PDB file of C-alpha atoms in Angstrom:
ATOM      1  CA  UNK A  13      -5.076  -1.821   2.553  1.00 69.00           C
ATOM      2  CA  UNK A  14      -6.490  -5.077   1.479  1.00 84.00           C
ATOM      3  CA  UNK A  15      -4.916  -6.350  -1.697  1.00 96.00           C
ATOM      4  CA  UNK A  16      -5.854  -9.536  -4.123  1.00 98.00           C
ATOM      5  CA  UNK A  17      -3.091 -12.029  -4.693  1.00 98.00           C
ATOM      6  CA  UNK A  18      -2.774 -14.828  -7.112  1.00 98.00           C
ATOM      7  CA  UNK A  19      -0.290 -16.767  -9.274  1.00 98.00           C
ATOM      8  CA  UNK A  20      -0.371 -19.211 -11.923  1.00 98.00           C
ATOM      9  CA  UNK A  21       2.257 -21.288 -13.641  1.00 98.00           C
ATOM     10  CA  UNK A  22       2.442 -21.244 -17.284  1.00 98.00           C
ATOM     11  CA  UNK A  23       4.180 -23.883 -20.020  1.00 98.00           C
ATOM     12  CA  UNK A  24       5.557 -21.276 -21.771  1.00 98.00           C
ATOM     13  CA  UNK A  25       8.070 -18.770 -22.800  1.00 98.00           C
ATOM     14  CA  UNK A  26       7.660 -16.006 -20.468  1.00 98.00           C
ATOM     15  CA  UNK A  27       7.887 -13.859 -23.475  1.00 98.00           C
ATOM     16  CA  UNK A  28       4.676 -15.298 -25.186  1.00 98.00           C
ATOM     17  CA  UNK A  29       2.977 -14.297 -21.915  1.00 98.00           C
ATOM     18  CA  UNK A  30       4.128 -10.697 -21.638  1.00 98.00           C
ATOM     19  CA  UNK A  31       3.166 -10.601 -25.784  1.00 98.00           C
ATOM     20  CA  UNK A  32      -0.327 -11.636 -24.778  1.00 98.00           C
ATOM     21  CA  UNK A  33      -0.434  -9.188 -21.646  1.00 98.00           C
ATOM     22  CA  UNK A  34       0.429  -6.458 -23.830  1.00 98.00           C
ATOM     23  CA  UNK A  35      -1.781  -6.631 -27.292  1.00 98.00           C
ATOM     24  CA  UNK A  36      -5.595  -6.149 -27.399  1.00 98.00           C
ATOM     25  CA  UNK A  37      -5.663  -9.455 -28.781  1.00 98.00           C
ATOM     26  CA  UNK A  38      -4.632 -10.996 -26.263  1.00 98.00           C
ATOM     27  CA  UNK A  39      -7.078  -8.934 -23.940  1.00 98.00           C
ATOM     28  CA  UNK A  40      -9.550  -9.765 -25.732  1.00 98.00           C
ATOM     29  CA  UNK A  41      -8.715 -13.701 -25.898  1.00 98.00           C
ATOM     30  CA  UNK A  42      -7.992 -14.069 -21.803  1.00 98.00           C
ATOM     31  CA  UNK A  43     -10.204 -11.533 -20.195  1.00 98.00           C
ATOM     32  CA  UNK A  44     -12.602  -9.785 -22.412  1.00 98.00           C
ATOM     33  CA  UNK A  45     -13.748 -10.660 -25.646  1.00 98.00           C
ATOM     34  CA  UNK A  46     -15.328  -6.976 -25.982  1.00 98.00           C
ATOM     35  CA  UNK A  47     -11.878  -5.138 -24.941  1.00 98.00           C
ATOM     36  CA  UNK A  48     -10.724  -2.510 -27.137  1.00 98.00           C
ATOM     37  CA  UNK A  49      -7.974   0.161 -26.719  1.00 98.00           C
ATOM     38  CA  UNK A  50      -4.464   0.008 -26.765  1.00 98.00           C
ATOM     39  CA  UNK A  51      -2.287  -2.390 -24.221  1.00 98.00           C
ATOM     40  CA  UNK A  52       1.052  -0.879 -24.631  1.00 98.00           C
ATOM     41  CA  UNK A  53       3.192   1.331 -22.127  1.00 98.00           C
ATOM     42  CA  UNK A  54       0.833   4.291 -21.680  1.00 98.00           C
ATOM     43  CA  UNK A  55      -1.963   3.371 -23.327  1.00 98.00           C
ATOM     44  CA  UNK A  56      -5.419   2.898 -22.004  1.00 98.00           C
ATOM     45  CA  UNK A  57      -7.426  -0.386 -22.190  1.00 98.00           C
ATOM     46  CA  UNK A  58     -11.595  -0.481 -22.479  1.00 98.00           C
ATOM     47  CA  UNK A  59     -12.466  -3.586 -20.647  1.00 98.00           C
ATOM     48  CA  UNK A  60     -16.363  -4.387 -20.389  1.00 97.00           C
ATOM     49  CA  UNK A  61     -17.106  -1.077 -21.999  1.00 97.00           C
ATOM     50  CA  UNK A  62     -16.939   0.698 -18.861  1.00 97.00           C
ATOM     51  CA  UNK A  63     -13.974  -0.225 -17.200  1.00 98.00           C
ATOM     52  CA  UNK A  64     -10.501   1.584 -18.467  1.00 98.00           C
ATOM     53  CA  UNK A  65      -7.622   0.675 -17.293  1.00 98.00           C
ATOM     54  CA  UNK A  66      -4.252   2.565 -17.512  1.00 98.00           C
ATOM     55  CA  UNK A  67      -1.163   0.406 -18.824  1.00 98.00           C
ATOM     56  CA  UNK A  68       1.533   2.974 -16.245  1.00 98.00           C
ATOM     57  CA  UNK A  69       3.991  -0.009 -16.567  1.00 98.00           C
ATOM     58  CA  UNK A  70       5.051  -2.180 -19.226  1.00 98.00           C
ATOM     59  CA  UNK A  71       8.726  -4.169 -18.623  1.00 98.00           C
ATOM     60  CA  UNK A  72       9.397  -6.315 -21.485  1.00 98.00           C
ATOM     61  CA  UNK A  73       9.431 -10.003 -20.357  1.00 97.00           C
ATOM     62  CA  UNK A  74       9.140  -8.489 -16.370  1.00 98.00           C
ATOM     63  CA  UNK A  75       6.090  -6.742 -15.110  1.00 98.00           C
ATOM     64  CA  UNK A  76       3.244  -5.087 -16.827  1.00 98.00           C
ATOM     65  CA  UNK A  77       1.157  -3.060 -14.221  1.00 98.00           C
ATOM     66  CA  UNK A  78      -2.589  -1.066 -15.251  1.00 98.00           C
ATOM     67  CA  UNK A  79      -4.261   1.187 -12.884  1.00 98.00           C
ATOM     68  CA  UNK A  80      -7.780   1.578 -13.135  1.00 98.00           C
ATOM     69  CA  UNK A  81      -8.888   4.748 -13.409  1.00 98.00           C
ATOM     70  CA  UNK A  82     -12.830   4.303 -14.432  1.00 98.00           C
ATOM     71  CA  UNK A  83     -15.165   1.311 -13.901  1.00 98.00           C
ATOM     72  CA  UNK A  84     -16.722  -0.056 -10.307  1.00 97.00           C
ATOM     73  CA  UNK A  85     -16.461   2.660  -7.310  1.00 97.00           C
ATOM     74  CA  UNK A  86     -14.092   0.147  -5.470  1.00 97.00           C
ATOM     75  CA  UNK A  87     -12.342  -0.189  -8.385  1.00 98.00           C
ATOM     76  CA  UNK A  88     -10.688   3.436  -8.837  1.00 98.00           C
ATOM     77  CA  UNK A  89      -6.996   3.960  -8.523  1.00 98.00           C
ATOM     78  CA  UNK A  90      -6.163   0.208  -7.640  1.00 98.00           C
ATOM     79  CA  UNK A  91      -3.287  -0.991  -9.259  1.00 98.00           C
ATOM     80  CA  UNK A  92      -2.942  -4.295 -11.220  1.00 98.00           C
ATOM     81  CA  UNK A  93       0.217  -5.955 -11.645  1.00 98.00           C
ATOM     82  CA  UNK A  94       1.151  -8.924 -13.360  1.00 98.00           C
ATOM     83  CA  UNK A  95       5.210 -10.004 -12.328  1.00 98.00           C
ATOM     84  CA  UNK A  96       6.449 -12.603 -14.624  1.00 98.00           C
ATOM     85  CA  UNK A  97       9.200 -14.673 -13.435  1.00 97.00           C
ATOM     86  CA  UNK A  98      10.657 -18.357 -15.547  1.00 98.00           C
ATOM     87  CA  UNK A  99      11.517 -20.707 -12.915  1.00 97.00           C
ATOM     88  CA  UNK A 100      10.510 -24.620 -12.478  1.00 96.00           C
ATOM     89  CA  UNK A 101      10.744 -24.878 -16.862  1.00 97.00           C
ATOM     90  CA  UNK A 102       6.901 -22.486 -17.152  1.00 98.00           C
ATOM     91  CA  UNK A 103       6.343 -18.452 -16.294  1.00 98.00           C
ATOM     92  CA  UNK A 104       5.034 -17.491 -13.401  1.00 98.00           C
ATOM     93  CA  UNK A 105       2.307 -14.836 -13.257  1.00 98.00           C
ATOM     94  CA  UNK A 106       2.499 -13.409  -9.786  1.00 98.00           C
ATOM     95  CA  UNK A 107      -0.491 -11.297  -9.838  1.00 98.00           C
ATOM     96  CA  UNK A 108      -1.625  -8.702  -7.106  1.00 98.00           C
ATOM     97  CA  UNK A 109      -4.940  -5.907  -7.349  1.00 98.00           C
ATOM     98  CA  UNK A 110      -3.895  -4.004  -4.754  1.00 97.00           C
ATOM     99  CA  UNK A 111      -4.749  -0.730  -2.964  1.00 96.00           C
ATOM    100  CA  UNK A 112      -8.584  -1.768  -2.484  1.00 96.00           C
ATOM    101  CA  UNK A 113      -9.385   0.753   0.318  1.00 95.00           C
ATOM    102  CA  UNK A 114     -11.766  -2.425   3.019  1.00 95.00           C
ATOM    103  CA  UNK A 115     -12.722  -5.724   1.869  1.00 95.00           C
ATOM    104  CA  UNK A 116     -15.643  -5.539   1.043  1.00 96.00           C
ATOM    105  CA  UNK A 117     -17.905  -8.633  -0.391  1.00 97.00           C
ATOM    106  CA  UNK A 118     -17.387  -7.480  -3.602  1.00 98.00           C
ATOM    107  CA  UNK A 119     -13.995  -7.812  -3.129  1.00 98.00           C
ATOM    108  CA  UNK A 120     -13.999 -11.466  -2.128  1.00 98.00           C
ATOM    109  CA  UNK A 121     -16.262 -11.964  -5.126  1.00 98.00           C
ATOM    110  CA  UNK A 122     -13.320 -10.091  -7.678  1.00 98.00           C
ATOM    111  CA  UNK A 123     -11.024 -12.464  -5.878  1.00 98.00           C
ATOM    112  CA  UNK A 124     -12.190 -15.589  -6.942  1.00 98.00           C
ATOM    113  CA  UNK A 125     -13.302 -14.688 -10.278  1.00 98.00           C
ATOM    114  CA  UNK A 126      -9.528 -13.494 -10.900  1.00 98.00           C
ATOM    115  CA  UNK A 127      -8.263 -16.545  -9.635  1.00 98.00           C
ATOM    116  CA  UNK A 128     -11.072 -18.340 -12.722  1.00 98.00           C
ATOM    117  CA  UNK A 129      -9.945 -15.784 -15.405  1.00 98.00           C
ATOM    118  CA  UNK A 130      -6.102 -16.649 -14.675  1.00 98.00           C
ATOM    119  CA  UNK A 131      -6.263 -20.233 -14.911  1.00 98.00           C
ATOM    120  CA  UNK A 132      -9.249 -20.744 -17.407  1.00 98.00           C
ATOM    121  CA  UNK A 133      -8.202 -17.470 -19.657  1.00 98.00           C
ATOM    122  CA  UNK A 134      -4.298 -16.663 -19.689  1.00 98.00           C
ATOM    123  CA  UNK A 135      -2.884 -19.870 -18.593  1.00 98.00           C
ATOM    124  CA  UNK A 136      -5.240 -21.511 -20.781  1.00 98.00           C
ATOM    125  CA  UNK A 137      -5.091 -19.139 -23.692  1.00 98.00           C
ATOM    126  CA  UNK A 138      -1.235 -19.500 -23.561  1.00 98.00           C
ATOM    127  CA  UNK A 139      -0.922 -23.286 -23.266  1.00 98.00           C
ATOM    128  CA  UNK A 140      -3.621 -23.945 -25.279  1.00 98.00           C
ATOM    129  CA  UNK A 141      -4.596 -21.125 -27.785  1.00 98.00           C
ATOM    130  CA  UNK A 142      -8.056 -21.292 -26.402  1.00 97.00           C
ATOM    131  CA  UNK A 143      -8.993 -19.134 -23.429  1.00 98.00           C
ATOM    132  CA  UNK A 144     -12.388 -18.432 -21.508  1.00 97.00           C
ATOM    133  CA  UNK A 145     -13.034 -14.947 -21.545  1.00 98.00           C
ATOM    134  CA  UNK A 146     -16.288 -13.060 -21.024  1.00 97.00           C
ATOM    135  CA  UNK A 147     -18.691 -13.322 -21.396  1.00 96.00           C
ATOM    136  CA  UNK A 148     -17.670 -17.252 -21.722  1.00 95.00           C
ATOM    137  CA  UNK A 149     -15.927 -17.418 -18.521  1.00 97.00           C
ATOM    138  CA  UNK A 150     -16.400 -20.243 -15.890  1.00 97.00           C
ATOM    139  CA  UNK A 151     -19.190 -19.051 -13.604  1.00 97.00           C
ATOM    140  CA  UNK A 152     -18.570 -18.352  -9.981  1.00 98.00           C
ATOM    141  CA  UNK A 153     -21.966 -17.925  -8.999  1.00 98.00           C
ATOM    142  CA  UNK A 154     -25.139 -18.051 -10.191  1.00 97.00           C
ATOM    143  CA  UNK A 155     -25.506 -15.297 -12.867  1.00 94.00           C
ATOM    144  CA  UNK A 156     -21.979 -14.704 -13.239  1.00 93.00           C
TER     145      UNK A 156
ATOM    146  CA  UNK B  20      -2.249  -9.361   8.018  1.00 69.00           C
ATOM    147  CA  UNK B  21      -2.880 -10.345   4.867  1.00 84.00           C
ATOM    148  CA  UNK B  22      -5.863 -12.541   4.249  1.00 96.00           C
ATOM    149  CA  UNK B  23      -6.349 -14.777   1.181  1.00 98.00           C
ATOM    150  CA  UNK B  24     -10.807 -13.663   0.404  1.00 98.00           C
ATOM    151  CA  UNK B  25     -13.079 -15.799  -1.686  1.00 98.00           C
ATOM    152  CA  UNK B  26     -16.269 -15.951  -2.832  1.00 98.00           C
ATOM    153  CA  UNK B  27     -18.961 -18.057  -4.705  1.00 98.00           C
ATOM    154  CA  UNK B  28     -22.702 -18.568  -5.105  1.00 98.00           C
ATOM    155  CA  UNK B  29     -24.228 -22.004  -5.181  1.00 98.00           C
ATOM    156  CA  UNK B  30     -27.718 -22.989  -6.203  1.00 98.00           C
ATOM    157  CA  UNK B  31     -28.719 -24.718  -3.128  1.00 98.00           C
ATOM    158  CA  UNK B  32     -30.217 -24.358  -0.121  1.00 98.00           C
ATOM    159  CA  UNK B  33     -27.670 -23.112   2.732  1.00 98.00           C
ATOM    160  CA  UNK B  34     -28.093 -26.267   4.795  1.00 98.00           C
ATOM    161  CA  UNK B  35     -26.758 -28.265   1.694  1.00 98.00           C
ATOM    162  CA  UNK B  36     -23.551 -26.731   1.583  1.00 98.00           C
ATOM    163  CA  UNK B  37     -23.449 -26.409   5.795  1.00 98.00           C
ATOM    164  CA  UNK B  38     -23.682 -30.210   5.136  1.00 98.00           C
ATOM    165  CA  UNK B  39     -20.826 -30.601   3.223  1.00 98.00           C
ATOM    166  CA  UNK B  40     -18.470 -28.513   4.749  1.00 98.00           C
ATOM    167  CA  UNK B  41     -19.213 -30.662   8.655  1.00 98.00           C
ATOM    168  CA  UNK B  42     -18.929 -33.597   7.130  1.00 98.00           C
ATOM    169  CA  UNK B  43     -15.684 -35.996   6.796  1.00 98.00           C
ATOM    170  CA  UNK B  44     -17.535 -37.051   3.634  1.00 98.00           C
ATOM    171  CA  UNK B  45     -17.559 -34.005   2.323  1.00 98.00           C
ATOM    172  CA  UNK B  46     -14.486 -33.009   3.072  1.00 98.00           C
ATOM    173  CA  UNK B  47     -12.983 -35.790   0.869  1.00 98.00           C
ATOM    174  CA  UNK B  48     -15.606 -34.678  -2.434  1.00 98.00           C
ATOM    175  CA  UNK B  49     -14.757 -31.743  -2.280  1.00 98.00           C
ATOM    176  CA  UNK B  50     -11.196 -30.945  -1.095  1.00 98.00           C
ATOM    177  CA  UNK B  51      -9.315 -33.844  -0.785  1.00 98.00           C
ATOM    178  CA  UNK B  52     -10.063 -37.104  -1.512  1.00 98.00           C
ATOM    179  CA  UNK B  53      -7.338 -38.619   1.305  1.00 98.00           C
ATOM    180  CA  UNK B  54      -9.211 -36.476   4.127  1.00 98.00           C
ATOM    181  CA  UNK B  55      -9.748 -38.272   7.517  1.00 98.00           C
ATOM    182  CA  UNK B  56     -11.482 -37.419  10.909  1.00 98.00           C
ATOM    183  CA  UNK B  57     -14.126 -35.432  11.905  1.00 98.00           C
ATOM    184  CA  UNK B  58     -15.453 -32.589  11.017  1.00 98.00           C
ATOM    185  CA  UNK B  59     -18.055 -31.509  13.299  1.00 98.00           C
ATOM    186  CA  UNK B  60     -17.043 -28.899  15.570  1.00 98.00           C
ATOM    187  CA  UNK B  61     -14.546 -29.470  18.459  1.00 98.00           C
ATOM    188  CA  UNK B  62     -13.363 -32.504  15.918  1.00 98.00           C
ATOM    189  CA  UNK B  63     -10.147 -32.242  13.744  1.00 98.00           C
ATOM    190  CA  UNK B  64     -10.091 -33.266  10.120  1.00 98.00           C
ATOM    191  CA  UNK B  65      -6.432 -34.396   8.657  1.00 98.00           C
ATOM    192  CA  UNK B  66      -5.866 -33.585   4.965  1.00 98.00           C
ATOM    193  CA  UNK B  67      -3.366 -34.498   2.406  1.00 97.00           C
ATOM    194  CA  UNK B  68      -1.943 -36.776   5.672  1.00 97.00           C
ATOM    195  CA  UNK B  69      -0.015 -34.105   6.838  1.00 97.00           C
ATOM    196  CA  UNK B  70      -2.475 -30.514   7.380  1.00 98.00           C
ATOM    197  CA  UNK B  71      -4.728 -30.554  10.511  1.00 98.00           C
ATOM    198  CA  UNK B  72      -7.538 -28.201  10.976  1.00 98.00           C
ATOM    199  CA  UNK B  73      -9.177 -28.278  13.938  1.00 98.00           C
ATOM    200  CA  UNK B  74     -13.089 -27.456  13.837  1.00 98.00           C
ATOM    201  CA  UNK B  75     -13.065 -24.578  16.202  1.00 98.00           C
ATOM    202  CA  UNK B  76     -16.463 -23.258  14.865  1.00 98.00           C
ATOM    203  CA  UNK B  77     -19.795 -25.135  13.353  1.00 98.00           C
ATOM    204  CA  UNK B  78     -23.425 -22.930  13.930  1.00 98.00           C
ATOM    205  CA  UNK B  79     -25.678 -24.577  11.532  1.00 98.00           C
ATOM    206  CA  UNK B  80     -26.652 -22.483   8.514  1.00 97.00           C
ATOM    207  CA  UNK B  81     -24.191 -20.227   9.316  1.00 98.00           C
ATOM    208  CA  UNK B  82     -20.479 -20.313   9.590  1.00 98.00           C
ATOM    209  CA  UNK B  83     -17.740 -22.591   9.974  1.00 98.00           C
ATOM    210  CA  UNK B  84     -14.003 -22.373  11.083  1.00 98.00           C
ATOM    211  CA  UNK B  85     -11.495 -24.387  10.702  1.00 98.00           C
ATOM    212  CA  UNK B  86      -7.582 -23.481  12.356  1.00 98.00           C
ATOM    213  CA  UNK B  87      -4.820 -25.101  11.450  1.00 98.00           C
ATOM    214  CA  UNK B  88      -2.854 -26.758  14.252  1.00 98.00           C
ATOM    215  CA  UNK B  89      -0.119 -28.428  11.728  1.00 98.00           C
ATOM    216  CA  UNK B  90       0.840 -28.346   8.327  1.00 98.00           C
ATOM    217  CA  UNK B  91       2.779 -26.112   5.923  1.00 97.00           C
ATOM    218  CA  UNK B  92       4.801 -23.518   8.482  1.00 97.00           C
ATOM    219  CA  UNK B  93       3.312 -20.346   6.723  1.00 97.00           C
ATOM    220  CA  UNK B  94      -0.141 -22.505   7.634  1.00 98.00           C
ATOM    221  CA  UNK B  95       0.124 -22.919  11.343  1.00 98.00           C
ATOM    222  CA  UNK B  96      -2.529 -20.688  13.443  1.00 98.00           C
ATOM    223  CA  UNK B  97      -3.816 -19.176  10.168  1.00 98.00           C
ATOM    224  CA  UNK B  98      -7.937 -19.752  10.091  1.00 98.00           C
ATOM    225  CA  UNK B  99     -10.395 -20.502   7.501  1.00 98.00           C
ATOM    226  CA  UNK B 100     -13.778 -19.531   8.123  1.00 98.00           C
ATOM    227  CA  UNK B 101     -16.808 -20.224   5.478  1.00 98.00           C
ATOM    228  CA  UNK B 102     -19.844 -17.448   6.240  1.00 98.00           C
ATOM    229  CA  UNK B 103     -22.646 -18.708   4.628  1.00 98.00           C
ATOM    230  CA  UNK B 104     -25.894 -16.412   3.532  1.00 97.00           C
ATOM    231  CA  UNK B 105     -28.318 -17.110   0.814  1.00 98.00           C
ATOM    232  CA  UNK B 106     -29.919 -14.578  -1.179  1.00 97.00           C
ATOM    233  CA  UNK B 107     -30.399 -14.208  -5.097  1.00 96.00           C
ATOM    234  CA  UNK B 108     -31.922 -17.191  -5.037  1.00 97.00           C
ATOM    235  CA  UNK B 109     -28.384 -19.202  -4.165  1.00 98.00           C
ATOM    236  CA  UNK B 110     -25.973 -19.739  -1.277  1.00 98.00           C
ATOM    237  CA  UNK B 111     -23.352 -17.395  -0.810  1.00 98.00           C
ATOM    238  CA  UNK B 112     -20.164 -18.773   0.954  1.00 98.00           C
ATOM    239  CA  UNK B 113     -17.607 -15.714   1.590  1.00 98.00           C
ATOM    240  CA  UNK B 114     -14.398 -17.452   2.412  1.00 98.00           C
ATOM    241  CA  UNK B 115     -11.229 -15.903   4.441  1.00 98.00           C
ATOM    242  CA  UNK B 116      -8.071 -17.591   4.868  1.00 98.00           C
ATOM    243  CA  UNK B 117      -6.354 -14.827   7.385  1.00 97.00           C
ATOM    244  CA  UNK B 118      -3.493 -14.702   9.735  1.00 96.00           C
ATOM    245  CA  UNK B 119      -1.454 -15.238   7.176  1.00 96.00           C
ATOM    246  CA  UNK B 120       2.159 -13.332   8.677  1.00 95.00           C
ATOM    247  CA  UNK B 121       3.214 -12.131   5.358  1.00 95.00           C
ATOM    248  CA  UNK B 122       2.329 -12.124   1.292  1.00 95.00           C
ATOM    249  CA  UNK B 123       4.765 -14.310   0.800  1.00 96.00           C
ATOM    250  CA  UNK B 124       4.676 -16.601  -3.265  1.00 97.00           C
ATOM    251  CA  UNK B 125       3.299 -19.825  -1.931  1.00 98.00           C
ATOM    252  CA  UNK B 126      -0.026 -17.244  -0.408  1.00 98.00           C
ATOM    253  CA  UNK B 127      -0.460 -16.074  -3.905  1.00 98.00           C
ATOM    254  CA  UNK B 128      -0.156 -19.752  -5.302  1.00 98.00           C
ATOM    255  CA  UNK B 129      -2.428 -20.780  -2.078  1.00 98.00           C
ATOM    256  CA  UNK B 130      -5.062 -18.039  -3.175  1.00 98.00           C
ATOM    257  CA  UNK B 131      -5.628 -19.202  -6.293  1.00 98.00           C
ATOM    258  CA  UNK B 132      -6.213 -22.566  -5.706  1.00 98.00           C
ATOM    259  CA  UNK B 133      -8.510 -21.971  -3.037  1.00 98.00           C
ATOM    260  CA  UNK B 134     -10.870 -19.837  -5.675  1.00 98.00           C
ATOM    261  CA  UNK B 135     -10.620 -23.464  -7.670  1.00 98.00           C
ATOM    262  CA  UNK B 136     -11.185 -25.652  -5.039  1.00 98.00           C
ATOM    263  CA  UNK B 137     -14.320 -23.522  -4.048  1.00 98.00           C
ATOM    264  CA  UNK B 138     -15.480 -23.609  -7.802  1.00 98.00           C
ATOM    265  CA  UNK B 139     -14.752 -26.614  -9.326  1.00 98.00           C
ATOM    266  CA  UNK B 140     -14.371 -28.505  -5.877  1.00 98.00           C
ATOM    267  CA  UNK B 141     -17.584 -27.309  -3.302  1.00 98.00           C
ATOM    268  CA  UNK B 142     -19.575 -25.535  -5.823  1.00 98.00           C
ATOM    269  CA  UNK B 143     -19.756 -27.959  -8.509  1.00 98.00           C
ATOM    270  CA  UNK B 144     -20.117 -31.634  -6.194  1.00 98.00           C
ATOM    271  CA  UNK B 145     -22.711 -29.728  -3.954  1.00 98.00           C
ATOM    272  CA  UNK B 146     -24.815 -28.762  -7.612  1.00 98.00           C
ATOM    273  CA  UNK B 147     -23.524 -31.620  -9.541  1.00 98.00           C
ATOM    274  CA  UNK B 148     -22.935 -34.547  -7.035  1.00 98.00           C
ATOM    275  CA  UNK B 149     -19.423 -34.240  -8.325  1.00 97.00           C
ATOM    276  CA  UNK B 150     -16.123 -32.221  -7.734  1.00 97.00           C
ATOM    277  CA  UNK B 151     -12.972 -32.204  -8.077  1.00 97.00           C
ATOM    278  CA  UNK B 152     -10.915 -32.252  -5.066  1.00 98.00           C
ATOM    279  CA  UNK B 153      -7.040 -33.382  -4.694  1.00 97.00           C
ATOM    280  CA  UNK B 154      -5.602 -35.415  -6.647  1.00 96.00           C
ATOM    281  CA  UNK B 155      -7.613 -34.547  -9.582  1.00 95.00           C
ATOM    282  CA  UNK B 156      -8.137 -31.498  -9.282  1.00 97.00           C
ATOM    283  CA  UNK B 157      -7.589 -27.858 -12.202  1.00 97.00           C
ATOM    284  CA  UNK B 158      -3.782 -27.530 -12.079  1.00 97.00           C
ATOM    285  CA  UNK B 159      -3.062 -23.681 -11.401  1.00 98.00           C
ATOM    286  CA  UNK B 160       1.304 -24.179 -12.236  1.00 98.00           C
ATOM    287  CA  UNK B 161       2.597 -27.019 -14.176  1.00 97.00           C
ATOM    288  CA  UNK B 162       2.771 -29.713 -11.493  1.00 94.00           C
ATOM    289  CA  UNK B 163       0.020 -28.654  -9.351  1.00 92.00           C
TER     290      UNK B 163
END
């Protein structure tokens, strides 16, 4: 199965990045200004109102992992995981969505806007204090 | 084998962006500023002075494929192709970087800066007049 992979260096502690991967706060300030819910080890996060998203996995300062289990059809039971590593003085976010079952165009489309949401929401939320999260985000095509 | 799958909408006509992607010109606006050769099909374009792609594909309007005969080892014989289709009013360019032999770090870091080069790079010179291809392009790790 088709999976999405990204990664994006951070100048930061890699335990400011797990903190922000793990509150609704920081949901809220990277990826979804609307998110409500709870981001801890089993709890379940409400992205875009209709989109929930399972925290199975949360490893201080190592992984944190969601799986979705409501929200877009292609959506259900993939797996999110965000693998933190500190290497080259920032953390790394190696970031996979994984277990998509064909890829599909929207799936080239989730791509990209993940690879937008990393660098102009956590990485720049974390460096900066200031991320771009919907419904601000950077646009990837016209309408969205 | 794992592919690295983008996508973005511009708003312009398909024959705009077609433009852009078969021509040494716009090679260097929006990818690389150091790009040399030719980019019409059967013609090889050098980037960065040390990745060739050879044009293996270039139907007007519609696709174009690149393959790349030298450059970083996990690079060699991997293919880019850019299908183009407009609708909603915009053109569509679904991008696959496949052949890829495994998911190795450096695809993850490679995925994510194609989804900015295709954004802030083709998208925004071909509906701005200006990108931002190497050097100056958005940094996805501190350093690059």
């Amino acid at each position: 199965m088709p999976d999405i992979l990204h990664r994006v260096g951070i100048n930061a502690p890699v335990g400011k990045v797990y903190d922000v991967l793990t509150s609704i706060e920081g949901a809220r300030a990277w990826w979804d200004a609307t998110a409500t819910g709870d981001a801890k080890e089993g709890g379940l996060i409400t992205f875009f109102k209709k989109v929930d998203m399972e925290v199975i996995e949360a490893k201080p300062n190592e992984r944190v992992r969601w799986k979705c289990v409501r929200g877009p059809e292609e959506w259900v039971n993939t797996e999110i995981t965000f693998q933190l590593s500190y290497k080259q003085d920032q953390t790394f976010v190696i970031f996979t969505h994984a277990n998509w079952k064909k890829p599909v165009e929207f799936m080239h489309h989730c791509s990209t806007k993940w690879g937008i949401m990393l660098v102009h929401g956590l990485k720049a939320l974390v460096e900066t204090g200031q991320g771009r999260p919907a419904p601000d985000y950077v646009q990837v095509y016209v309408g969205g």
